[in-house]
Coordinates of C-alpha atoms in Angstrom, one line a residue:
M1 CA -8.4 -13.4 3.7
K2 CA -9.9 -13.5 0.3
T3 CA -7.9 -15.3 -2.4
A4 CA -8.5 -17.7 -5.2
D5 CA -5.3 -19.7 -4.7
P6 CA -5.7 -22.2 -1.8
N7 CA -1.9 -22.5 -1.6
F8 CA -1.4 -18.7 -1.2
I9 CA 0.8 -18.1 1.9
G10 CA -1.5 -15.4 3.0
N11 CA -4.3 -17.8 3.8
A12 CA -2.5 -18.6 7.1
I13 CA -2.3 -14.9 8.0
P14 CA -5.3 -15.0 10.4
E15 CA -3.4 -17.6 12.5
Y16 CA -0.3 -15.3 12.7
S17 CA 0.5 -13.3 15.8
N18 CA 0.5 -9.6 15.4
V19 CA 4.3 -9.5 15.2
Q20 CA 4.2 -12.2 12.5
V21 CA 1.6 -10.2 10.6
M22 CA 3.7 -7.1 10.7
S23 CA 6.8 -9.1 9.5
Y24 CA 4.7 -10.5 6.7
L25 CA 3.5 -7.0 5.7
I26 CA 7.0 -5.5 5.7
A27 CA 8.7 -8.4 3.9
T28 CA 6.0 -9.0 1.3
H29 CA 4.1 -5.8 0.8
H30 CA 6.3 -2.9 1.9
E31 CA 9.3 -4.1 -0.1
F32 CA 7.2 -4.9 -3.1
T33 CA 5.5 -1.4 -3.0
R34 CA 8.8 0.4 -2.7
N35 CA 10.3 -1.5 -5.6
I36 CA 7.3 -1.3 -8.0
M37 CA 6.9 2.4 -7.3
E38 CA 10.4 3.0 -8.5
E39 CA 9.6 1.0 -11.6
I40 CA 6.5 3.1 -12.2
D41 CA 8.5 6.3 -11.7
D42 CA 10.8 5.2 -14.5
L43 CA 7.9 4.1 -16.8
I44 CA 6.2 7.4 -16.4
V45 CA 9.3 9.3 -17.4
L46 CA 9.9 6.8 -20.3
A47 CA 6.3 7.1 -21.5
Q48 CA 6.5 10.9 -21.4
K49 CA 9.6 10.8 -23.6
E50 CA 8.5 8.0 -26.0
V51 CA 4.9 8.5 -26.7
Q52 CA 4.4 11.1 -29.4
E53 CA 0.7 11.7 -28.7
P54 CA 0.2 10.6 -25.1
P55 CA -3.3 10.1 -23.7
E56 CA -4.4 12.9 -21.3
E57 CA -4.4 10.4 -18.5
L58 CA -0.6 10.1 -18.7
A59 CA -0.2 13.8 -17.7
E60 CA -2.8 13.3 -15.0
L61 CA -1.0 10.3 -13.7
A62 CA 2.3 12.1 -13.8
A63 CA 0.9 15.0 -11.8
L64 CA -0.7 12.7 -9.2
W65 CA 2.2 10.3 -9.0
K66 CA 4.9 12.4 -7.5
K67 CA 2.8 13.3 -4.4
Y68 CA 1.2 9.8 -4.2
H69 CA 4.7 8.1 -4.3
R70 CA 6.1 10.5 -1.7
D71 CA 3.1 10.0 0.6
M72 CA 3.1 6.3 0.3
V73 CA 6.8 6.0 1.0
M74 CA 6.3 8.2 4.1
H75 CA 3.3 6.1 5.2
L76 CA 5.3 2.9 4.9
H77 CA 8.1 4.4 6.9
D78 CA 5.8 5.6 9.6
E79 CA 4.2 2.2 9.9
E80 CA 7.6 0.6 10.2
Q81 CA 9.0 3.2 12.7
I82 CA 5.9 4.2 14.7
L83 CA 2.9 2.0 14.3
F84 CA 4.5 -1.4 14.2
P85 CA 6.9 -0.7 17.2
W86 CA 3.8 0.4 19.1
I87 CA 2.0 -2.8 18.3
R88 CA 5.2 -4.8 19.1
E89 CA 5.4 -3.0 22.5
L90 CA 1.8 -3.6 23.1
D91 CA 2.2 -7.3 22.5
H92 CA 5.4 -7.7 24.5
S93 CA 5.1 -5.2 27.4
G94 CA 2.1 -6.6 29.3
K95 CA 0.8 -3.1 29.5
N96 CA -2.8 -2.4 28.3
R97 CA -3.4 -0.5 25.1
D98 CA -4.2 2.8 26.8
E99 CA -0.8 2.8 28.7
V100 CA 1.1 2.1 25.5
A101 CA -1.0 4.6 23.5
R102 CA 0.0 7.6 25.7
T103 CA 3.4 7.6 23.9
Y104 CA 2.1 7.2 20.4
T105 CA -1.5 8.5 20.3
G106 CA -1.2 11.3 17.8
P107 CA 0.9 9.4 15.2
I108 CA -1.2 6.2 15.5
K109 CA -4.5 7.9 15.1
H110 CA -3.1 9.8 12.1
M111 CA -1.9 6.7 10.4
L112 CA -5.2 4.9 10.9
E113 CA -7.0 7.9 9.3
E114 CA -4.5 7.9 6.4
H115 CA -5.8 4.5 5.2
Q116 CA -9.1 6.1 4.1
H117 CA -7.2 8.7 2.1
H118 CA -4.9 6.0 0.6
E119 CA -8.0 4.0 -0.4
E120 CA -9.3 7.0 -2.4
E121 CA -6.0 7.5 -4.1
I122 CA -5.6 3.9 -4.9
E123 CA -9.0 4.0 -6.7
R124 CA -7.9 7.0 -8.7
V125 CA -4.7 5.3 -9.7
K126 CA -6.6 2.2 -10.7
K127 CA -9.0 4.2 -12.8
L128 CA -6.1 5.9 -14.6
A129 CA -4.4 2.5 -15.2
D130 CA -7.6 1.1 -16.8
Q131 CA -7.9 4.3 -18.9
L132 CA -4.3 4.0 -20.0
S133 CA -4.7 0.4 -20.8
K134 CA -7.8 1.1 -23.0
K135 CA -6.2 4.1 -24.8
G136 CA -2.6 3.0 -25.0
G137 CA -2.6 -0.8 -24.7
F138 CA -1.0 -1.1 -28.2
I139 CA 1.9 1.1 -27.0
P140 CA 4.4 -1.1 -25.2
V141 CA 5.5 1.5 -22.5
L142 CA 1.9 2.4 -21.7
A143 CA 0.9 -1.3 -21.6
R144 CA 3.7 -2.0 -19.1
L145 CA 2.9 1.1 -17.1
S146 CA -0.8 0.1 -16.9
Y147 CA 0.2 -3.5 -15.8
K148 CA 2.6 -2.2 -13.1
L149 CA -0.1 0.2 -11.8
R150 CA -2.6 -2.7 -11.5
Q151 CA 0.0 -4.9 -9.7
L152 CA 0.6 -2.0 -7.3
T153 CA -3.1 -1.4 -6.6
N154 CA -3.8 -5.1 -6.2
D155 CA -1.0 -5.4 -3.6
L156 CA -2.0 -2.3 -1.8
E157 CA -5.6 -3.5 -1.5
E158 CA -4.5 -6.8 -0.1
H159 CA -2.1 -5.0 2.3
M160 CA -4.9 -2.7 3.6
Q161 CA -7.3 -5.6 3.9
I162 CA -4.8 -7.4 6.1
E163 CA -4.4 -4.3 8.3
S164 CA -8.0 -3.1 8.3
E165 CA -9.8 -6.4 8.7
L166 CA -7.3 -8.4 10.8
L167 CA -4.4 -6.4 12.4
F168 CA -6.2 -3.1 13.4
P169 CA -9.3 -4.8 14.8
R170 CA -7.1 -7.0 17.0
I171 CA -5.2 -4.0 18.3
L172 CA -8.4 -2.0 18.9
K173 CA -9.9 -4.9 20.8
G174 CA -6.7 -5.3 22.7
N175 CA -5.7 -8.8 21.3

């Protein structure tokens, strides 16, 4: 995993079992994502009330955010209730991937495909955060909103990197 901090706990992730990786993702990334998305919701509402001449990016973000937040919460739920149990069953059952996949094939395929869509959405949110920072960095609520958006996108990028470069390749290879 790429990281500048040699003491970062995530450096050990490649050595984790699949179940340990999933536990790490839930405890570290899923909880963080849920919490910060609620904070961002509140900041968007606050910014819409407080900023007298809001940048156009705020309205664009507000329009995008409701669907993005809902979709992301659903994706996290689906990972925890469908994908991760499938991986756990695969690890513990002694069955091969195809035997376990018969039960979950549609939802698993759908979740793997969702990652590409989420990457595109994250890039859009990141761009809006940067634009808000440039235009409204001197307005405290917009500065906080931009900062929280960057925290979220950084976390989601790391989360998806762990899944896409480590967990999913292991599963697809049958490890």
